[in-house]
Amino acid sequence: MTEAVTSPSPFVGAPQPLTASDDEIRAALLDAELPPLLPALAYLTGDLGLLREHLKVDPLLGALPQCGLSDAQQAEIRDLAFAALAAYRDAGSLPAAPPSEHDLARIMEHCVGGGSMHEYVPLLDEELAFRGEDRRAPGWTAAEIAPGRAISAIIIGAGMSGLLAAHRLGQAGIPFTILEKNDDVGGTWLENTYPGCRVDNPNHNYSYSFAQRHDWPFHFSTADVLHGYFRACADEFGIRPHIRFGTEVLGAQWSEADARWRVQIRAADGTESEVAAEVLISAVGQLNRPLLPDIEGVGTFAGPAFHSARWDHSVDLAGKRVAVIGTGASAAQFVPEIAPVAGELHVFQRTPPWFAPTPEYRRPVGPGLRWCFANIPSYAEWNRFWIFWRMGDGALEGVRVDPEWSGGPGSVSAANDLVRMLLVAHLENEYAGRPDLLAAAIPDYPPAAKRMIRDDGAWPRALRRDNVQLRTEGLAAVTPTGLRTADGADHDYDVIIYGTGFAASHFLAPMRVTGRDGIDLHEHWAGEPRAYLGVTVPGFPNFFCLYGPNTNIVINGSIIYFSECGVRYILGCLRLLLGGDHRTLDVRADVHDAFNAEIDAANDLMAWGAASVNSWYKNASGRVTQNWPLTLLAYWQRTLAPDPADYALD
Ligand code: NAP
């Protein structure tokens, strides 16, 4: 008996019988991403003989196009794939029965180029939803497990995580309201409108597991495409009617008497009021409070000045003298766009970022590859797994600290040093003939100590332009006419653009959240935000964070994955609450503290924790408040369901 390989996504139709001609199939395969191709066909047809040992990828070459497979290997993979597809078509397009767990692990091992993948089988099976089932859905409803119990939730924020939480609460039949300060859904993808804004995590990975698309126009889509995706999800999943737009949350207090959160809100017209619910979920994101540089005179500039996340589209940059402060992920996207427009552009760099070669960064997905996603059942899912692995747990070895390593401050292990060498070689190539730019471009800190930036050549091309200067003098002040550098020189500009990032470690600011015994969350944290699994905080019952402390990633993975795990965990907590007829659920302080000690120790052994270079991953005391240092598998395992022993339930 066979079962269709399909998707739970509303954006993906049911698989159709394959009718393409031999020539059409061969033409499409020319565009295919090859590492996941034979695994997908082995899964689809049940023929594990397709997984030839000599066609396995080399995991160390994961960053190279086609994972460094030779031309001969590529040709053989395409030939095998063609034969398998033609046979599948000619036999009536019937997929094989799902593989055994053992065979699924074998297919995964081939896909990633070796190692034992048995531990990952349940995660993969669920994450990829091969057989059309949304396996992260709660699978229970409040009415079933607690008939007659009235419970409702308030979600703060209608970005990626808030929509996700809403969808799952809806599936569990728990009434919810989303409070959203903006007039539309989408969070960061609504707010960031700067030129060139796009995602830096491939879309086939940066998307909900249960709402995959096979027709992403780009490998790394632009902000408008992503905004459209989240809007479509809000509509498809019926979330929009539950959102109060233009509603800013000012604060929230826990009320012990009736075990509810009282939430103060301000409407767009300035009217303040209060709403209440038993459950409060913060889905406010980390990167939405623009940070201006901590230098004298900010605000004194007489001309137009704006932050990348508050782009002032009314300012015409044509022919103007423009200063950009910052060379992070945002500046790396908008500088190449404005360089040809500005009269003169000065880019102020304090610390050079590492750039990861990504030739397909701005390229559309080729027609052949799109055909493969749409017509080869399970191929899109295997491709997603391949990205998940390559950018996730498969990349961790290259960024983990070897305590015995004595190779200097520029790397943290032999593997990290190899990454460094490859990246330096890439920079040497990019800046050939420009030793001045090359000298300024090579970081003195280890790869992955700060966020790596995707590079398809647009950034070096912009810096090489005659009208662009990369300036590495420190900045001393903003003046009414421009900027003063540390050497005391004044530089006049018409426009200043701050690409200076966000106040990321000020979680939940500026809201005032008060828990049991009147404890203020920010006073409690005292600048050291922590939560259990990034989700629950002792003394703040029935309160849950998404994208909370230590759930961000540097190189490894997609934040949507973390949110899906976090939301499932929250739903598990609500099940505990309802199933046991408890009023409150409060994480035990000792469990929370032990967890955080483990996370801090593990972060110290990662490139981003060990290196002394500054980054938005660390708070003012230098502790890594943002990042998850363990495997993606570990986060999934730990968030599968809450352990009742971790919580005080009353
Ligand atoms: P960022 O990575 O924090 O970069 C801020 C930049 O401003 C850095 O180059 C920083 O230099 C510089 N800076 C700050 N204060 C300065 C000063 N006083 N003088 C000179 N330079 C100063 O911020 P971002 O680029 O907005 O990116 C933040 C995060 O948002 C990213 O890491 C990423 O997670 C996310 N993001 C993602 C995308 C995407 O997916 N495509 C795009 C944009 C942003 P230092 O390095 O020396 O601190």
XYZ file of C-alpha atoms and ligand atoms in Angstrom:
698
model
C 0.000 0.000 0.000
C 1.354 3.445 -0.913
C 0.631 6.771 0.673
C 0.891 10.019 -1.274
C 3.970 12.131 -0.627
C 2.285 15.450 -0.076
C 2.362 18.570 2.077
C 0.048 20.022 4.722
C 0.716 23.454 3.240
C -2.156 25.531 1.879
C 0.316 26.850 -0.692
C 1.173 23.464 -2.201
C -1.307 21.523 -4.302
C -1.747 17.749 -4.311
C 1.002 16.001 -6.287
C 0.041 15.295 -9.869
C 1.084 12.257 -11.905
C 4.337 12.965 -13.683
C 3.682 13.548 -17.372
C 6.772 15.450 -18.468
C 8.708 14.202 -21.471
C 12.211 12.785 -21.173
C 13.629 16.012 -22.566
C 11.684 18.150 -20.089
C 12.904 16.067 -17.175
C 16.502 16.174 -18.337
C 16.313 19.953 -18.836
C 14.878 20.515 -15.360
C 17.540 18.367 -13.724
C 20.217 20.690 -15.088
C 18.970 23.292 -12.557
C 18.535 20.878 -9.640
C 20.273 21.205 -6.303
C 21.979 17.816 -6.409
C 22.827 16.770 -2.822
C 19.152 16.154 -1.895
C 18.130 14.714 -5.281
C 18.997 11.026 -4.945
C 17.837 10.949 -1.303
C 14.456 12.319 -2.446
C 14.209 9.718 -5.193
C 15.236 6.905 -2.856
C 12.484 8.066 -0.490
C 9.944 8.368 -3.293
C 10.661 5.106 -5.062
C 11.959 2.962 -2.207
C 15.087 2.210 -4.267
C 17.938 2.686 -1.823
C 20.293 1.409 -4.493
C 20.280 4.998 -5.789
C 22.404 5.995 -2.801
C 25.785 5.164 -4.320
C 28.675 5.555 -1.938
C 30.860 7.452 -4.416
C 28.089 10.028 -4.957
C 27.903 11.081 -1.326
C 28.739 14.692 -0.545
C 31.768 15.695 1.505
C 30.294 17.446 4.574
C 33.363 19.692 4.844
C 32.506 21.211 1.470
C 28.936 22.162 2.435
C 29.449 25.841 1.644
C 30.535 25.190 -1.962
C 28.074 25.112 -4.884
C 26.644 21.562 -5.182
C 28.673 20.789 -2.066
C 31.828 20.453 -4.178
C 30.554 17.442 -6.173
C 32.770 16.959 -9.255
C 31.380 17.398 -12.773
C 31.492 13.631 -13.270
C 29.610 13.018 -10.012
C 27.039 15.635 -10.959
C 26.487 14.049 -14.374
C 26.062 10.599 -12.829
C 23.568 11.891 -10.263
C 21.520 13.508 -13.017
C 21.571 10.312 -15.105
C 20.467 8.172 -12.180
C 17.792 10.691 -11.263
C 16.515 10.830 -14.810
C 16.211 7.047 -15.019
C 14.435 6.876 -11.655
C 12.002 9.639 -12.584
C 11.229 8.185 -16.012
C 10.541 4.787 -14.406
C 8.348 6.421 -11.735
C 6.396 8.239 -14.454
C 6.032 5.159 -16.653
C 4.794 3.043 -13.736
C 1.958 5.480 -13.028
C 3.623 7.865 -10.520
C 2.980 5.666 -7.501
C 5.181 6.490 -4.513
C 6.650 3.643 -2.484
C 5.416 2.953 1.022
C 7.129 5.133 3.662
C 10.592 3.764 4.468
C 11.373 2.037 7.732
C 13.110 4.107 10.386
C 16.349 2.347 9.532
C 16.044 3.175 5.838
C 15.055 6.768 6.568
C 18.233 7.155 8.623
C 20.229 5.660 5.733
C 18.728 8.141 3.274
C 19.523 11.012 5.647
C 23.063 9.793 6.139
C 23.592 9.783 2.398
C 22.124 13.278 2.138
C 24.476 14.759 4.739
C 27.506 12.779 3.639
C 27.907 10.336 6.505
C 27.618 10.032 10.254
C 24.824 8.383 12.169
C 21.500 10.148 11.799
C 19.300 7.781 13.811
C 18.711 10.372 16.502
C 17.417 12.822 13.906
C 14.829 10.505 12.355
C 11.842 11.582 14.493
C 12.741 15.248 14.050
C 13.059 14.921 10.304
C 9.907 12.896 9.999
C 8.004 15.632 11.773
C 9.769 18.713 10.396
C 9.330 17.670 6.804
C 5.730 16.482 6.984
C 6.354 14.211 3.984
C 3.013 12.509 4.128
C 0.827 15.535 4.452
C 0.449 15.592 8.199
C 1.201 18.697 10.272
C 2.778 16.724 13.088
C 3.467 19.778 15.249
C -0.233 20.567 15.528
C -1.397 20.136 19.142
C -3.592 17.106 18.388
C -5.919 17.940 21.294
C -8.444 20.618 22.078
C -9.276 22.453 25.278
C -12.874 21.265 24.985
C -11.698 17.642 24.991
C -9.316 17.808 27.922
C -10.991 20.446 30.087
C -14.650 20.694 29.128
C -16.276 23.806 30.517
C -13.002 25.464 31.548
C -12.770 29.033 30.281
C -9.239 30.001 29.409
C -7.964 32.563 26.928
C -4.631 33.940 25.781
C -3.207 37.298 24.805
C -0.378 37.293 22.295
C 1.755 40.404 21.950
C 2.880 40.855 18.359
C 1.648 39.649 14.965
C 5.021 38.866 13.452
C 6.301 35.430 12.532
C 6.114 34.003 16.093
C 2.827 35.629 17.091
C 1.031 34.296 14.017
C 2.428 30.868 14.706
C 1.279 30.892 18.339
C -2.149 32.069 17.194
C -2.434 29.274 14.654
C -1.624 26.610 17.245
C -3.941 28.103 19.890
C -6.672 28.121 17.269
C -6.020 24.445 16.533
C -6.316 23.703 20.265
C -9.558 25.667 20.498
C -8.133 28.184 22.976
C -9.522 31.679 22.369
C -6.833 34.284 21.790
C -6.327 37.917 20.893
C -3.216 39.321 19.270
C -2.272 42.876 20.230
C -0.228 44.441 17.448
C 1.164 47.967 17.453
C 1.391 48.147 13.653
C -1.476 48.238 11.183
C -0.597 44.950 9.563
C 0.990 41.582 10.327
C 4.591 40.700 9.478
C 6.710 42.320 12.193
C 10.234 42.778 10.929
C 9.180 42.173 7.321
C 6.655 44.966 7.586
C 8.905 47.410 9.414
C 12.126 47.049 7.420
C 11.588 48.698 4.070
C 15.153 49.766 3.353
C 16.384 49.195 -0.206
C 17.689 45.675 -0.747
C 16.089 44.180 2.374
C 15.844 40.408 2.079
C 16.194 37.299 4.213
C 19.666 35.836 4.692
C 18.453 32.311 5.414
C 17.225 30.343 2.371
C 13.450 30.608 2.138
C 12.910 26.911 1.720
C 14.188 26.737 5.295
C 12.968 30.146 6.503
C 9.257 29.283 6.294
C 6.787 27.402 8.470
C 7.093 23.609 8.282
C 3.320 23.372 7.767
C 3.102 26.184 5.210
C 5.801 25.394 2.700
C 5.893 27.009 -0.707
C 7.392 25.364 -3.754
C 7.324 28.580 -5.735
C 9.573 30.976 -3.807
C 10.754 33.434 -6.451
C 14.221 33.737 -4.885
C 16.446 31.519 -2.819
C 16.587 34.468 -0.414
C 13.402 36.423 -0.902
C 12.952 40.145 -0.594
C 11.116 41.753 2.324
C 7.957 42.344 0.272
C 7.772 38.665 -0.706
C 8.181 37.630 2.929
C 5.648 40.148 4.077
C 3.248 38.727 1.472
C 3.905 35.217 2.803
C 3.091 36.142 6.404
C 0.007 38.056 5.294
C -1.138 35.031 3.307
C -0.559 32.774 6.337
C -2.623 35.122 8.539
C -5.446 34.888 6.002
C -5.177 31.153 5.288
C -5.216 30.282 8.968
C -8.041 32.703 9.802
C -5.960 34.732 12.255
C -6.663 38.274 11.098
C -10.072 38.640 12.819
C -8.355 37.955 16.161
C -5.843 40.790 15.806
C -6.256 44.257 17.333
C -4.095 46.366 15.078
C -2.731 49.764 16.075
C -2.659 48.599 19.687
C 0.472 49.101 21.707
C 1.059 47.152 24.904
C 2.283 49.395 27.686
C 2.552 46.841 30.461
C 1.169 43.678 32.002
C 0.609 42.669 35.629
C -0.062 39.264 37.077
C -3.132 39.272 39.278
C -2.914 36.436 41.790
C -6.504 36.843 42.979
C -8.041 35.731 39.708
C -4.932 34.184 38.129
C -4.997 36.455 35.128
C -2.703 38.817 33.311
C -3.983 42.385 33.115
C -2.578 44.081 30.061
C -2.566 47.850 29.572
C -2.912 48.958 25.994
C -2.916 52.194 24.034
C -4.913 52.501 20.820
C -3.774 54.518 17.833
C -5.945 57.448 18.957
C -4.127 57.495 22.303
C -6.947 55.943 24.312
C -5.652 53.715 27.081
C -7.531 50.678 28.398
C -7.016 47.229 29.867
C -7.633 43.681 28.676
C -7.078 40.447 30.605
C -6.455 36.760 29.993
C -5.187 33.694 31.859
C -2.241 33.288 29.511
C 0.185 35.874 28.168
C 2.524 35.151 25.270
C 5.175 37.647 24.252
C 6.031 37.390 20.559
C 7.661 40.798 20.244
C 10.891 39.817 18.498
C 14.435 40.870 19.351
C 15.330 43.160 16.495
C 12.815 45.966 16.423
C 14.111 48.710 18.711
C 16.578 50.705 16.623
C 19.851 51.461 18.329
C 21.629 54.705 17.575
C 25.389 54.910 18.138
C 26.554 55.825 21.574
C 28.466 58.915 20.450
C 28.207 62.582 21.238
C 25.830 64.762 19.276
C 23.432 62.141 17.902
C 20.302 64.115 17.082
C 22.154 67.379 16.377
C 22.612 66.788 12.655
C 20.635 69.438 10.791
C 19.934 67.375 7.664
C 17.923 64.184 7.201
C 19.142 61.291 9.368
C 17.396 57.952 9.838
C 17.907 54.363 10.969
C 17.812 51.474 8.482
C 14.664 50.088 10.136
C 12.925 53.476 9.849
C 13.982 54.260 6.308
C 12.829 57.694 5.215
C 11.712 57.119 1.639
C 10.950 60.809 1.226
C 14.674 61.582 1.244
C 16.077 61.574 -2.277
C 19.686 60.372 -2.124
C 20.427 61.175 -5.762
C 23.653 63.128 -6.036
C 23.859 63.654 -2.249
C 26.834 63.266 0.097
C 25.700 60.322 2.232
C 27.299 58.818 5.338
C 26.409 55.310 6.440
C 27.379 54.209 9.944
C 27.708 50.460 10.353
C 28.642 47.455 8.255
C 26.290 44.798 9.652
C 23.656 42.702 7.895
C 21.366 45.661 7.171
C 24.066 47.984 5.773
C 25.432 45.118 3.669
C 22.049 44.981 1.961
C 21.281 48.654 1.451
C 24.759 50.033 0.650
C 24.955 48.226 -2.727
C 21.521 49.679 -3.573
C 22.257 53.295 -2.708
C 25.866 53.411 -3.919
C 24.938 53.968 -7.579
C 22.430 56.672 -6.591
C 24.369 58.784 -4.087
C 26.769 61.428 -5.291
C 29.338 60.455 -2.703
C 28.973 57.663 -0.140
C 31.157 57.189 2.929
C 30.701 53.899 4.787
C 31.972 53.990 8.375
C 33.187 50.601 9.511
C 34.144 49.884 13.105
C 34.547 46.102 12.882
C 34.648 44.230 9.568
C 32.173 41.368 9.300
C 33.010 37.960 7.843
C 31.359 37.416 4.475
C 30.114 33.962 3.424
C 30.249 33.410 -0.342
C 26.674 32.956 -1.568
C 26.534 33.389 -5.354
C 22.775 32.701 -5.479
C 21.971 35.371 -2.866
C 20.064 37.707 -5.197
C 19.301 35.190 -7.944
C 15.797 33.988 -8.768
C 15.132 30.269 -8.365
C 15.736 28.796 -11.828
C 12.776 27.339 -13.749
C 14.217 23.820 -13.690
C 14.678 23.860 -9.942
C 11.147 25.178 -9.484
C 9.913 22.367 -11.695
C 11.732 19.856 -9.501
C 10.155 21.287 -6.338
C 6.690 21.173 -7.872
C 6.920 17.819 -9.642
C 9.217 15.490 -7.727
C 7.316 14.522 -4.587
C 9.468 14.916 -1.449
C 12.285 16.743 -3.272
C 11.367 20.162 -1.812
C 11.279 18.591 1.646
C 14.645 16.891 1.206
C 16.076 20.138 -0.076
C 14.768 21.817 3.089
C 16.424 19.145 5.185
C 19.676 19.599 3.296
C 19.667 23.348 4.043
C 18.600 22.683 7.648
C 21.554 20.377 8.120
C 24.178 22.320 6.208
C 23.353 25.557 8.023
C 22.513 23.863 11.278
C 23.955 21.015 13.228
C 26.202 20.118 10.300
C 27.978 23.483 10.687
C 28.479 23.453 14.454
C 31.833 21.678 14.419
C 33.347 24.624 12.564
C 32.404 27.109 15.293
C 32.968 25.115 18.494
C 35.948 26.042 20.666
C 38.765 23.543 21.006
C 40.205 24.351 24.455
C 43.561 22.936 23.305
C 43.701 25.213 20.259
C 46.731 27.458 20.170
C 46.232 29.006 16.755
C 45.781 32.583 17.961
C 42.801 34.897 18.432
C 41.611 34.646 14.819
C 40.139 31.180 15.217
C 38.893 28.828 17.921
C 39.820 25.404 16.547
C 41.474 23.722 13.589
C 38.092 23.415 11.847
C 37.335 27.080 12.520
C 40.788 27.978 11.206
C 40.028 26.109 7.997
C 36.816 28.130 7.652
C 38.898 31.266 8.259
C 41.346 30.335 5.516
C 38.540 29.706 3.032
C 36.890 33.017 3.906
C 40.151 34.962 3.676
C 40.789 33.389 0.261
C 37.310 34.549 -0.753
C 38.064 38.111 0.406
C 41.418 38.112 -1.413
C 39.577 37.218 -4.558
C 36.882 39.861 -4.007
C 39.392 42.661 -3.394
C 42.073 41.674 -5.910
C 43.963 44.828 -6.879
C 42.647 46.786 -3.874
C 45.045 46.046 -0.990
C 43.584 48.986 0.950
C 40.104 47.420 0.957
C 41.448 43.936 1.609
C 43.416 45.097 4.661
C 40.282 46.674 6.083
C 38.104 43.679 5.233
C 39.879 40.838 7.042
C 38.490 40.418 10.556
C 40.913 39.743 13.402
C 38.337 37.641 15.257
C 37.145 34.077 14.574
C 34.500 33.278 11.959
C 31.033 33.111 13.594
C 32.006 35.289 16.563
C 29.639 37.799 14.948
C 26.863 37.315 12.430
C 28.277 36.255 9.068
C 27.036 38.157 6.061
C 26.030 36.676 2.753
C 28.072 37.856 -0.173
C 27.408 37.532 -3.869
C 29.933 40.217 -4.767
C 27.530 43.182 -4.435
C 29.255 44.596 -1.315
C 32.827 44.577 -2.672
C 31.543 45.933 -5.987
C 29.923 48.827 -4.117
C 33.082 49.577 -2.130
C 35.180 49.579 -5.290
C 33.076 52.337 -6.873
C 34.745 55.718 -7.435
C 32.059 57.540 -5.460
C 32.329 55.217 -2.421
C 34.868 55.305 0.405
C 35.197 52.782 3.204
C 36.283 54.759 6.271
C 37.800 53.047 9.251
C 38.588 56.039 11.460
C 36.553 55.800 14.621
C 33.675 58.216 15.018
C 33.870 60.842 17.740
C 30.657 62.797 17.245
C 27.712 63.684 15.109
C 27.744 67.400 14.340
C 25.098 69.715 12.840
C 26.830 69.381 9.458
C 28.036 65.804 9.508
C 30.408 63.579 11.417
C 33.596 64.160 13.396
C 36.099 61.338 13.252
C 38.350 60.332 16.147
C 41.263 62.257 14.617
C 39.229 65.465 15.134
C 38.460 66.010 11.438
C 34.965 67.195 10.483
C 33.238 65.699 7.435
C 30.163 67.321 5.956
C 27.237 65.272 4.644
C 23.749 65.865 3.310
C 22.269 62.675 4.794
C 23.286 60.288 7.597
C 21.985 56.708 7.643
C 22.355 54.630 10.780
C 22.893 50.949 10.025
C 23.686 50.509 13.687
C 21.437 47.612 14.644
C 19.022 47.060 17.494
C 18.766 47.045 21.271
C 18.475 43.275 21.129
C 19.329 42.324 24.700
C 16.646 44.619 26.144
C 14.078 41.863 25.848
C 10.465 43.023 26.002
C 11.434 46.686 26.417
C 9.804 49.107 26.855
C 6.885 47.101 28.285
C 6.636 46.882 32.056
C 5.845 43.288 33.020
C 5.108 42.571 36.682
C 4.852 39.025 38.021
C 4.145 37.457 41.396
C 4.675 39.641 44.475
C 4.931 42.685 42.239
C 8.319 41.691 40.790
C 9.220 43.797 37.773
C 10.682 41.619 35.022
C 13.417 44.083 34.056
C 14.425 44.716 37.649
C 14.430 40.955 38.208
C 16.681 40.472 35.206
C 18.871 43.441 36.119
C 20.310 43.513 32.613
C 20.761 39.707 32.509
C 17.717 38.375 30.652
C 17.269 34.648 31.159
C 14.432 32.190 30.739
C 14.000 28.430 30.904
C 14.369 27.129 27.343
C 13.966 30.779 26.342
C 10.280 30.483 27.237
C 9.373 30.618 30.953
C 10.616 32.822 33.812
C 10.226 31.948 37.532
C 7.731 34.180 39.309
C 5.880 34.959 36.066
C 3.175 32.279 35.947
C 1.334 31.500 32.735
C 3.704 33.847 30.909
C 5.635 32.633 27.887
C 8.260 34.207 25.620
C 8.876 33.423 21.986
C 12.298 34.312 20.539
C 13.212 34.833 24.182
C 16.678 34.842 25.764
C 19.152 32.367 24.254
C 16.986 31.212 21.376
C 18.771 33.025 18.591
C 21.269 31.451 16.249
C 24.470 32.770 14.704
C 25.092 30.577 11.726
C 22.969 27.640 12.526
C 19.372 27.388 11.480
C 16.206 29.390 11.113
C 14.466 31.297 13.868
C 11.171 29.904 12.579
C 12.343 26.473 13.682
C 12.967 27.807 17.188
C 9.559 29.431 17.275
C 7.847 26.235 16.129
C 9.589 24.312 18.920
C 8.797 27.065 21.450
C 5.134 27.242 20.478
C 4.743 23.497 20.759
C 6.286 23.699 24.238
C 3.862 26.462 25.226
C 0.920 24.413 24.004
C 2.300 21.521 26.052
C 2.337 23.787 29.112
C -1.265 24.765 28.475
C -2.184 21.126 28.174
C -0.606 20.516 31.577
C -2.547 23.420 32.988
C -5.861 22.346 31.525
C -5.430 18.594 31.851
C -4.576 18.842 35.551
C -7.166 21.529 36.198
C -4.425 23.829 37.495
C -4.739 27.594 37.688
C -1.089 28.420 37.280
C 2.140 27.046 35.973
C 5.402 28.577 37.197
C 8.851 27.278 36.314
C 10.967 26.208 39.300
C 13.825 28.616 39.978
C 16.355 25.805 40.494
C 15.443 24.223 37.149
C 15.685 27.598 35.445
C 19.034 28.401 37.080
C 20.597 25.022 36.295
C 19.488 25.335 32.686
C 20.990 28.805 32.374
C 24.271 27.704 33.936
C 24.448 24.956 31.322
C 23.676 27.389 28.497
C 26.216 29.964 29.708
C 28.935 27.309 29.963
C 28.097 26.001 26.495
C 28.098 29.499 24.989
C 31.575 30.061 26.423
C 32.686 27.190 24.223
C 31.318 28.626 21.006
C 33.080 31.147 18.766
C 30.514 33.861 19.598
C 30.997 33.382 23.339
C 34.732 32.800 23.514
C 35.899 35.650 21.288
C 36.302 39.046 22.883
C 34.893 40.902 19.874
C 31.713 42.899 20.518
C 28.403 41.787 19.041
C 24.678 42.189 19.605
C 24.668 38.646 20.931
C 26.149 39.870 24.199
C 24.729 42.219 26.802
C 26.565 45.038 28.540
C 28.269 42.593 30.928
C 29.586 40.528 28.012
C 27.343 37.528 28.640
C 25.758 35.880 25.591
C 22.079 36.622 26.139
C 20.861 35.826 22.656
C 22.233 32.548 21.406
C 21.450 28.875 21.666
C 24.782 27.034 21.905
C 23.623 23.397 21.623
C 22.330 21.483 18.629
C 19.026 22.195 16.913
C 18.136 18.607 17.765
C 18.669 19.357 21.458
C 16.230 22.277 21.361
C 13.649 20.111 19.622
C 14.104 17.287 22.136
C 13.869 19.577 25.147
C 10.779 21.380 23.894
C 8.802 18.319 22.769
C 6.735 18.474 25.948
C 7.217 20.147 29.332
C 8.302 17.942 32.208
C 5.711 18.548 34.959
C 8.532 18.180 37.501
C 10.070 21.409 36.141
C 7.036 23.422 37.188
C 5.081 24.426 40.234
C 1.459 23.784 39.306
C -1.308 24.913 41.574
P 24.270 44.926 13.503
O 24.609 43.639 12.892
O 24.199 45.033 14.982
O 25.268 45.980 12.905
C 25.392 47.262 13.450
C 26.582 47.934 12.798
O 26.695 49.243 13.307
C 27.885 47.216 13.112
O 28.694 47.248 11.973
C 28.432 48.061 14.244
O 29.823 47.972 14.390
C 28.021 49.430 13.759
N 28.082 50.430 14.825
C 27.314 50.492 15.918
N 27.680 51.553 16.664
C 28.687 52.158 16.016
C 29.518 53.286 16.273
N 29.357 54.019 17.376
N 30.475 53.604 15.386
C 30.631 52.864 14.287
N 29.901 51.793 13.980
C 28.949 51.443 14.837
O 22.846 45.471 12.975
P 22.071 45.108 11.648
O 22.951 45.170 10.480
O 20.837 45.897 11.614
O 21.724 43.582 11.851
C 21.227 43.097 13.092
C 20.730 41.698 12.901
O 19.494 41.752 12.229
C 21.573 40.803 12.055
O 22.665 40.221 12.705
C 20.566 39.776 11.609
O 20.354 38.808 12.608
C 19.347 40.617 11.440
N 19.225 41.045 10.054
C 18.933 40.097 9.172
C 18.825 40.428 7.876
C 18.460 39.376 6.935
O 18.004 38.333 7.245
N 18.635 39.625 5.734
C 19.052 41.724 7.441
C 19.347 42.669 8.362
C 19.436 42.320 9.670
P 30.458 46.847 15.339
O 30.407 45.588 14.550
O 31.805 47.320 15.630
O 29.582 46.780 16.558
